[in-house]
Tab-separated table of C-alpha atoms in Angstrom:
chain	number	residue	atom	x	y	z
A	14	MET	CA	21.702	89.247	10.448
A	15	GLU	CA	22.213	92.145	12.565
A	16	TYR	CA	25.794	91.827	13.519
A	17	LYS	CA	27.717	92.855	16.677
A	18	LYS	CA	30.481	93.970	15.470
A	19	THR	CA	32.266	93.963	11.659
A	20	ILE	CA	35.924	93.540	12.125
A	21	VAL	CA	38.292	94.012	8.559
A	22	ILE	CA	41.615	91.345	9.003
A	23	THR	CA	43.715	92.420	5.932
A	24	GLY	CA	46.068	90.153	4.609
A	25	GLY	CA	43.333	86.991	6.075
A	26	ALA	CA	44.094	85.164	2.654
A	27	GLY	CA	47.612	84.303	4.139
A	28	PHE	CA	49.874	82.394	7.235
A	29	ILE	CA	48.926	84.093	10.276
A	30	GLY	CA	45.957	85.743	8.848
A	31	SER	CA	44.675	83.431	7.645
A	32	HIS	CA	44.618	81.586	11.662
A	33	VAL	CA	43.059	84.702	12.626
A	34	VAL	CA	40.304	85.114	10.247
A	35	ARG	CA	39.523	80.856	11.067
A	36	LEU	CA	39.546	81.949	14.868
A	37	PHE	CA	37.715	84.753	14.805
A	38	VAL	CA	34.734	83.207	11.916
A	39	ASN	CA	34.627	80.051	14.061
A	40	LYS	CA	34.588	81.935	17.384
A	41	TYR	CA	32.536	85.202	17.375
A	42	PRO	CA	29.131	83.501	15.186
A	43	GLU	CA	27.716	87.818	16.235
A	44	TYR	CA	31.042	89.762	14.073
A	45	LYS	CA	30.830	89.541	10.587
A	46	VAL	CA	34.529	89.303	9.565
A	47	ILE	CA	35.860	90.189	6.665
A	48	ASN	CA	39.043	89.101	4.787
A	49	LEU	CA	40.397	92.071	2.837
A	50	ASP	CA	43.373	90.419	0.721
A	51	LYS	CA	45.213	91.063	-2.220
A	52	LEU	CA	46.124	87.927	-2.803
A	53	THR	CA	49.699	87.903	-4.250
A	54	TYR	CA	51.970	85.178	-3.533
A	55	ALA	CA	51.787	84.441	-0.526
A	56	GLY	CA	47.799	84.715	-0.065
A	57	ASN	CA	45.679	81.907	-0.430
A	58	LEU	CA	42.334	81.211	-0.451
A	59	ALA	CA	42.775	77.290	0.183
A	60	ASN	CA	43.877	78.413	3.347
A	61	LEU	CA	40.366	79.042	4.170
A	62	LYS	CA	38.559	76.374	2.811
A	63	ASP	CA	37.077	75.329	5.789
A	64	VAL	CA	35.547	78.885	6.212
A	65	GLU	CA	34.869	80.224	3.594
A	66	ASN	CA	30.828	79.033	3.527
A	67	LYS	CA	30.092	80.754	6.600
A	68	PRO	CA	27.102	82.915	7.157
A	69	ASN	CA	29.601	85.599	8.994
A	70	TYR	CA	32.818	85.129	6.294
A	71	ARG	CA	33.228	87.582	3.652
A	72	PHE	CA	36.402	87.852	1.604
A	73	VAL	CA	36.830	90.903	-0.695
A	74	LYS	CA	39.680	91.414	-2.914
A	75	MET	CA	41.313	94.601	-2.403
A	76	ASP	CA	44.764	96.403	-2.363
A	77	ILE	CA	45.411	98.235	1.026
A	78	CYS	CA	46.771	100.878	-1.497
A	79	ASP	CA	43.910	101.522	-2.586
A	80	PHE	CA	42.707	104.382	-0.215
A	81	ASP	CA	39.710	105.479	-2.257
A	82	ALA	CA	38.321	101.747	-2.314
A	83	PHE	CA	38.518	100.897	1.274
A	84	LEU	CA	37.130	104.061	2.383
A	85	SER	CA	34.424	102.760	0.750
A	86	LEU	CA	34.903	100.026	1.947
A	87	MET	CA	34.698	101.329	5.581
A	88	ARG	CA	31.274	103.065	4.966
A	89	SER	CA	28.859	100.737	2.858
A	90	GLU	CA	30.312	97.847	5.550
A	91	HIS	CA	29.858	100.219	8.666
A	92	VAL	CA	33.412	98.600	10.181
A	93	ASP	CA	34.324	98.572	13.535
A	94	GLY	CA	37.508	97.183	13.702
A	95	ILE	CA	40.705	96.501	11.800
A	96	ILE	CA	43.768	93.381	12.558
A	97	HIS	CA	45.610	94.693	9.992
A	98	LEU	CA	48.289	91.171	8.965
A	99	ALA	CA	48.979	92.630	5.554
A	100	ALA	CA	52.055	93.235	4.399
A	101	GLU	CA	55.299	92.153	2.833
A	102	SER	CA	57.797	90.011	5.700
A	103	HIS	CA	60.320	87.700	3.013
A	104	VAL	CA	63.377	89.678	4.396
A	105	ASP	CA	65.160	88.348	1.077
A	106	ARG	CA	62.407	89.797	-0.691
A	107	SER	CA	62.961	92.957	0.901
A	108	ILE	CA	66.258	93.248	0.401
A	109	LYS	CA	66.312	92.323	-4.331
A	110	ASP	CA	63.088	94.755	-3.946
A	111	PRO	CA	63.024	97.032	-1.302
A	112	PHE	CA	60.143	100.092	-3.173
A	113	THR	CA	57.594	97.054	-2.679
A	114	PHE	CA	58.092	97.029	0.737
A	115	ALA	CA	57.380	100.479	1.362
A	116	ARG	CA	54.760	100.486	-0.903
A	117	THR	CA	53.385	97.533	0.636
A	118	ASN	CA	53.910	98.373	4.715
A	119	VAL	CA	54.039	101.962	4.899
A	120	MET	CA	52.282	103.520	2.513
A	121	GLY	CA	49.114	100.855	2.452
A	122	THR	CA	49.253	101.066	6.063
A	123	LEU	CA	49.051	104.615	6.159
A	124	SER	CA	46.207	104.353	3.324
A	125	LEU	CA	43.942	101.733	5.979
A	126	LEU	CA	44.714	104.594	8.809
A	127	GLN	CA	43.343	107.514	7.039
A	128	ALA	CA	40.527	106.139	5.549
A	129	ALA	CA	39.899	104.711	9.214
A	130	LYS	CA	40.224	107.923	10.412
A	131	LEU	CA	37.384	109.539	7.584
A	132	TYR	CA	35.213	107.309	8.296
A	133	TRP	CA	35.296	106.900	12.364
A	134	GLU	CA	34.861	110.879	12.827
A	135	SER	CA	31.962	111.229	10.832
A	136	LEU	CA	30.028	109.285	12.811
A	137	PRO	CA	27.856	110.814	15.872
A	138	GLU	CA	29.793	108.100	18.441
A	139	LYS	CA	33.574	108.912	16.282
A	140	TYR	CA	36.234	106.623	17.388
A	141	ASP	CA	33.872	104.922	21.080
A	142	ASN	CA	33.798	100.832	20.362
A	143	LYS	CA	36.637	101.295	17.663
A	144	MET	CA	39.918	100.147	17.206
A	145	PHE	CA	42.631	99.552	14.639
A	146	TYR	CA	45.448	96.541	15.591
A	147	HIS	CA	48.537	96.500	14.397
A	148	ILE	CA	51.208	93.402	13.918
A	149	SER	CA	54.363	94.031	13.780
A	150	THR	CA	57.592	92.346	14.395
A	151	ASP	CA	59.959	91.959	17.178
A	152	GLU	CA	62.569	92.583	13.963
A	153	VAL	CA	62.237	96.981	14.000
A	154	TYR	CA	64.405	96.416	17.312
A	155	GLY	CA	67.276	94.946	15.351
A	156	ALA	CA	69.843	92.393	17.118
A	157	LEU	CA	70.750	91.153	20.298
A	158	GLU	CA	73.942	90.057	21.519
A	159	MET	CA	74.634	86.503	21.880
A	160	THR	CA	76.877	86.499	25.162
A	161	HIS	CA	76.021	82.043	25.791
A	162	PRO	CA	76.461	80.710	22.269
A	163	GLU	CA	76.244	77.500	23.713
A	164	GLY	CA	72.548	78.423	25.484
A	165	VAL	CA	71.898	78.685	29.098
A	166	GLU	CA	68.548	78.527	32.020
A	167	SER	CA	66.254	81.533	30.566
A	168	PRO	CA	64.695	83.635	32.353
A	169	PHE	CA	61.777	83.062	31.864
A	170	THR	CA	59.116	79.730	32.886
A	171	THR	CA	55.347	79.115	31.233
A	172	ALA	CA	53.371	76.047	30.708
A	173	ALA	CA	54.890	75.057	27.209
A	174	SER	CA	58.487	74.893	28.205
A	175	SER	CA	59.613	73.023	30.533
A	176	GLN	CA	62.102	70.760	28.169
A	177	HIS	CA	63.633	73.101	26.149
A	178	HIS	CA	64.084	76.162	27.167
A	179	HIS	CA	67.532	78.882	27.113
A	180	ALA	CA	68.494	81.728	26.047
A	181	TYR	CA	71.371	83.198	24.535
A	182	GLY	CA	72.239	86.000	25.889
A	183	GLU	CA	71.782	88.790	28.623
A	184	THR	CA	68.865	91.154	27.197
A	185	PHE	CA	65.714	90.910	25.095
A	186	PHE	CA	63.848	92.731	23.772
A	187	VAL	CA	60.604	94.648	26.012
A	188	GLU	CA	57.935	96.826	24.846
A	189	THR	CA	60.294	99.921	24.998
A	190	THR	CA	63.195	98.319	23.360
A	191	LYS	CA	64.673	100.985	21.325
A	192	TYR	CA	63.674	100.472	17.017
A	193	ASN	CA	67.104	99.735	15.030
A	194	PRO	CA	66.035	98.051	11.945
A	195	HIS	CA	68.651	96.225	9.834
A	196	SER	CA	67.120	95.384	7.395
A	197	PRO	CA	64.763	96.848	4.449
A	198	TYR	CA	61.937	94.999	5.514
A	199	SER	CA	62.171	95.799	9.353
A	200	ALA	CA	62.266	99.351	8.200
A	201	SER	CA	59.467	99.492	6.911
A	202	LYS	CA	57.477	97.853	9.333
A	203	ALA	CA	58.633	99.818	12.318
A	204	SER	CA	57.817	102.996	9.642
A	205	SER	CA	53.852	101.329	9.396
A	206	ASP	CA	54.288	101.259	13.612
A	207	HIS	CA	54.737	104.483	14.097
A	208	PHE	CA	51.966	105.625	11.972
A	209	VAL	CA	49.652	103.765	14.208
A	210	ARG	CA	51.053	105.122	16.741
A	211	ALA	CA	50.883	108.707	15.221
A	212	PHE	CA	47.752	108.672	14.678
A	213	HIS	CA	46.447	107.421	17.756
A	214	ASP	CA	48.954	110.297	19.532
A	215	THR	CA	47.264	113.121	16.534
A	216	TYR	CA	43.710	112.178	16.260
A	217	GLY	CA	42.866	109.813	19.382
A	218	MET	CA	42.556	106.309	17.300
A	219	PRO	CA	42.474	103.902	19.158
A	220	THR	CA	45.622	101.725	18.276
A	221	ILE	CA	47.257	99.137	19.494
A	222	VAL	CA	50.590	97.464	17.996
A	223	THR	CA	51.841	93.796	18.585
A	224	ASN	CA	55.614	92.798	17.874
A	225	CYS	CA	56.043	88.802	17.478
A	226	SER	CA	58.458	87.023	16.744
A	227	ASN	CA	59.040	83.680	14.162
A	228	ASN	CA	55.694	82.051	14.671
A	229	TYR	CA	55.602	78.612	12.447
A	230	GLY	CA	52.992	76.191	11.884
A	231	PRO	CA	49.880	74.772	9.140
A	232	PHE	CA	50.003	76.553	6.261
A	233	GLN	CA	53.050	78.661	5.614
A	234	PHE	CA	53.996	80.096	2.314
A	235	PRO	CA	57.199	77.442	1.299
A	236	GLU	CA	59.652	80.017	1.179
A	237	LYS	CA	60.124	80.163	4.592
A	238	LEU	CA	62.329	77.977	6.825
A	239	ILE	CA	60.245	75.268	8.507
A	240	PRO	CA	58.038	74.862	5.650
A	241	LEU	CA	60.568	75.162	2.904
A	242	PHE	CA	63.100	72.407	4.487
A	243	ILE	CA	60.061	70.124	5.333
A	244	ASN	CA	59.356	69.941	1.524
A	245	ASN	CA	62.895	69.724	0.795
A	246	ILE	CA	63.825	66.709	3.048
A	247	ARG	CA	60.845	65.182	1.430
A	248	GLN	CA	62.292	65.458	-1.988
A	249	ARG	CA	65.657	64.818	-0.998
A	250	LYS	CA	66.950	68.458	-2.138
A	251	PRO	CA	69.456	70.417	-0.436
A	252	LEU	CA	68.418	72.498	2.933
A	253	PRO	CA	70.507	75.782	1.839
A	254	VAL	CA	71.351	77.330	5.622
A	255	TYR	CA	72.382	80.575	5.933
A	256	GLY	CA	75.797	80.917	7.290
A	257	LYS	CA	77.127	78.618	9.873
A	258	GLY	CA	73.646	78.109	11.228
A	259	GLU	CA	74.276	79.740	13.683
A	260	ASN	CA	71.775	82.690	14.236
A	261	VAL	CA	69.507	82.153	17.016
A	262	ARG	CA	65.385	83.234	16.775
A	263	ASP	CA	62.432	83.228	19.385
A	264	TRP	CA	59.922	80.661	17.547
A	265	LEU	CA	56.028	80.593	18.557
A	266	TYR	CA	53.377	78.202	16.976
A	267	VAL	CA	50.738	80.233	14.691
A	268	GLU	CA	47.739	79.269	16.728
A	269	ASP	CA	49.407	81.047	19.966
A	270	HIS	CA	50.157	83.741	17.806
A	271	ALA	CA	46.382	83.931	17.048
A	272	ARG	CA	44.891	83.593	20.066
A	273	ALA	CA	47.473	86.137	21.823
A	274	ILE	CA	45.803	88.353	18.953
A	275	ASP	CA	41.925	87.480	19.419
A	276	LEU	CA	42.672	87.924	23.461
A	277	ILE	CA	44.543	91.686	22.862
A	278	PHE	CA	41.693	92.840	20.482
A	279	HIS	CA	39.668	92.452	23.228
A	280	LYS	CA	40.854	93.335	26.188
A	281	GLY	CA	44.486	95.316	25.446
A	282	LYS	CA	44.689	98.869	26.853
A	283	VAL	CA	44.495	101.699	24.116
A	284	ALA	CA	47.530	102.759	22.614
A	285	GLU	CA	49.582	99.806	24.549
A	286	THR	CA	52.542	97.760	22.416
A	287	TYR	CA	52.393	94.275	23.304
A	288	ASN	CA	55.549	92.096	22.536
A	289	ILE	CA	54.303	88.113	21.773
A	290	GLY	CA	56.772	85.344	21.989
A	291	GLY	CA	57.291	81.577	21.921
A	292	PHE	CA	60.297	82.226	25.229
A	293	ASN	CA	61.718	79.103	22.686
A	294	GLU	CA	64.982	80.836	21.056
A	295	TRP	CA	66.721	78.326	18.881
A	296	LYS	CA	69.721	78.375	16.876
A	297	ASN	CA	68.864	77.384	13.084
A	298	ILE	CA	70.877	74.630	12.569
A	299	ASP	CA	69.413	73.393	15.739
A	300	ILE	CA	65.761	73.865	14.127
A	301	ILE	CA	67.473	72.703	11.161
A	302	LYS	CA	67.881	69.005	13.040
A	303	VAL	CA	65.234	68.645	15.030
A	304	VAL	CA	63.053	69.426	11.832
A	305	ILE	CA	65.118	66.226	9.763
A	306	ASN	CA	64.715	64.003	12.425
A	307	THR	CA	61.353	64.351	12.982
A	308	VAL	CA	60.213	64.017	8.962
A	309	ASP	CA	62.407	61.105	8.694
A	310	ARG	CA	61.390	59.537	11.017
A	311	LEU	CA	57.256	59.930	10.158
A	312	LEU	CA	58.780	59.310	7.139
A	313	GLY	CA	59.538	55.956	7.720
A	314	ARG	CA	63.263	56.457	7.043
A	315	GLU	CA	66.192	55.914	10.004
A	316	PRO	CA	66.120	59.230	11.799
A	317	GLY	CA	69.070	61.992	10.941
A	318	GLU	CA	69.309	59.740	7.719
A	319	ASP	CA	68.549	63.176	5.911
A	320	MET	CA	71.596	65.214	7.602
A	321	ASN	CA	74.174	65.347	4.500
A	322	LEU	CA	71.274	67.211	3.274
A	323	ILE	CA	72.184	70.445	4.854
A	324	THR	CA	73.781	73.383	2.313
A	325	PHE	CA	75.970	75.896	4.307
A	326	VAL	CA	75.592	78.220	2.092
A	327	THR	CA	76.598	82.583	1.690
A	328	ASP	CA	74.929	84.530	4.613
A	329	ARG	CA	72.428	86.212	4.300
A	330	LEU	CA	73.602	90.486	4.232
A	331	GLY	CA	72.963	92.330	7.065
A	332	HIS	CA	71.922	88.749	8.773
A	333	ASP	CA	71.266	89.385	12.770
A	334	ALA	CA	72.545	87.308	14.789
A	335	ARG	CA	69.633	86.687	17.765
A	336	TYR	CA	66.308	87.698	18.729
A	337	ALA	CA	64.535	87.159	21.628
A	338	ILE	CA	61.597	88.465	23.097
A	339	ASP	CA	60.027	88.750	26.404
A	340	SER	CA	56.782	89.059	26.715
A	341	ARG	CA	55.940	88.521	30.284
A	342	LYS	CA	53.646	91.511	30.011
A	343	LEU	CA	51.832	89.666	27.731
A	344	GLN	CA	52.047	87.327	30.657
A	345	ARG	CA	51.696	89.626	33.230
A	346	GLU	CA	48.623	91.694	32.596
A	347	LEU	CA	46.259	89.837	29.954
A	348	GLY	CA	46.947	86.591	31.476
A	349	TRP	CA	48.654	84.792	27.688
A	350	GLU	CA	51.612	82.945	27.379
A	351	PRO	CA	52.425	79.705	24.897
A	352	SER	CA	49.783	76.416	24.746
A	353	LEU	CA	52.519	74.590	22.530
A	354	GLN	CA	56.381	73.187	23.079
A	355	PHE	CA	58.358	73.304	20.305
A	356	GLU	CA	58.755	69.951	19.765
A	357	GLU	CA	55.379	69.174	20.285
A	358	GLY	CA	54.509	72.260	17.784
A	359	ILE	CA	57.195	71.190	14.924
A	360	GLU	CA	55.557	67.775	15.624
A	361	LYS	CA	52.195	69.236	14.645
A	362	THR	CA	54.063	71.397	11.536
A	363	VAL	CA	56.009	68.463	10.054
A	364	LYS	CA	52.114	65.896	9.967
A	365	TRP	CA	50.571	68.377	8.416
A	366	TYR	CA	52.881	69.381	5.388
A	367	LEU	CA	53.426	65.619	4.905
A	368	GLU	CA	49.735	64.683	4.719
A	369	ASN	CA	48.520	68.059	2.842
A	370	GLN	CA	50.742	67.102	0.117
A	371	GLU	CA	48.683	68.980	-2.763
A	372	TRP	CA	48.599	71.730	-1.347
A	373	MET	CA	51.994	72.093	-0.977
A	374	ASN	CA	52.095	70.557	-4.565
A	375	ASN	CA	49.735	73.538	-5.829
A	376	ILE	CA	51.477	76.295	-3.713
A	377	THR	CA	55.399	75.425	-5.277
A	378	SER	CA	53.605	75.059	-8.562
A	379	GLY	CA	51.906	78.732	-8.737
A	380	ASP	CA	48.683	76.483	-10.031
A	381	TYR	CA	46.456	77.880	-6.671
A	382	GLU	CA	47.516	81.621	-8.539
A	383	LYS	CA	46.277	81.218	-11.567
A	384	TYR	CA	43.043	79.761	-10.289
A	385	TYR	CA	42.000	82.047	-7.574
A	386	ASP	CA	43.134	84.958	-10.392
A	387	ASP	CA	40.414	83.397	-12.151
A	388	MET	CA	38.011	83.151	-9.668
A	389	TYR	CA	37.660	86.319	-9.214
A	390	LYS	CA	39.171	89.304	-11.304
A	391	ASN	CA	35.693	90.415	-12.128
A	392	ARG	CA	34.438	90.933	-8.526
């Protein structure tokens, strides 16, 4: 079949990436969608079992730092667009091992950019109808002051935010907020963002950067807060909470993020930055209480029965107090807004993890790593 476009989605076996791959494969049968993933600890092809046999889907196991291999793929597949999600993303891991984060997030992104540049510039049409879309994080902006510890009414309004809609400060991250990363993870992402923009400014490559808030939902690797706590509550294991749990984050359901990526890839303006957020600030301790109540109720326990599992631990080094995204530019220019209230999203998320215990057991045992390593080691 002759495909209208060939899109590479890096990190497509990961949490957010798998949702983007699924959306593109199902929504655009006229596109060839290539899922490029190294299958590190957080990449899991079981996340995509429902699309793995679709005719417009292909998986390629590759390290984004392998410049020669990626350039060869660009040429052989005639790639038109790159949606770049592959990254080391866990702050705690970056504190222990910053070199891996610099290698993957900075040098890996540069490898993709240079390969795309060489291939696209070799074409008669050059950069026409091409796009390098880089997904980043709100953490590159640093931290915001928390001037309302108890929360006040948020200045943002969306259809999905009528219930819990607090702000814990006067200021929010906007697209022009000065970068001020505080962890090795956010420093590596900030650097990669700069490289993407530099390739537009220097070579004219069509690029877009988006900075998103915390995601949650199905298929998230269970070292992250929400799936970790769902699993621990189910097993009645301690729930480790940094400091006093007062840190504030903006939360977005992962399928809403995937919808935003789809919209921006197709209709966003070249060289623009878009912030993607949930208009949805929560203190960590309040999220944890919602998760406990939801898990307890769905397991037939007394609501709040497992509050005693909360265990306060020494705070993370350089732990930013508050992140809050202002995504009104995306709302205003492209008409996107979140579709789910947090309580509704948490309900769906908890149900998914409780109903997919085999997936969770395979992840936590590491069985899937050996299984897929054996499957793909000779490809």
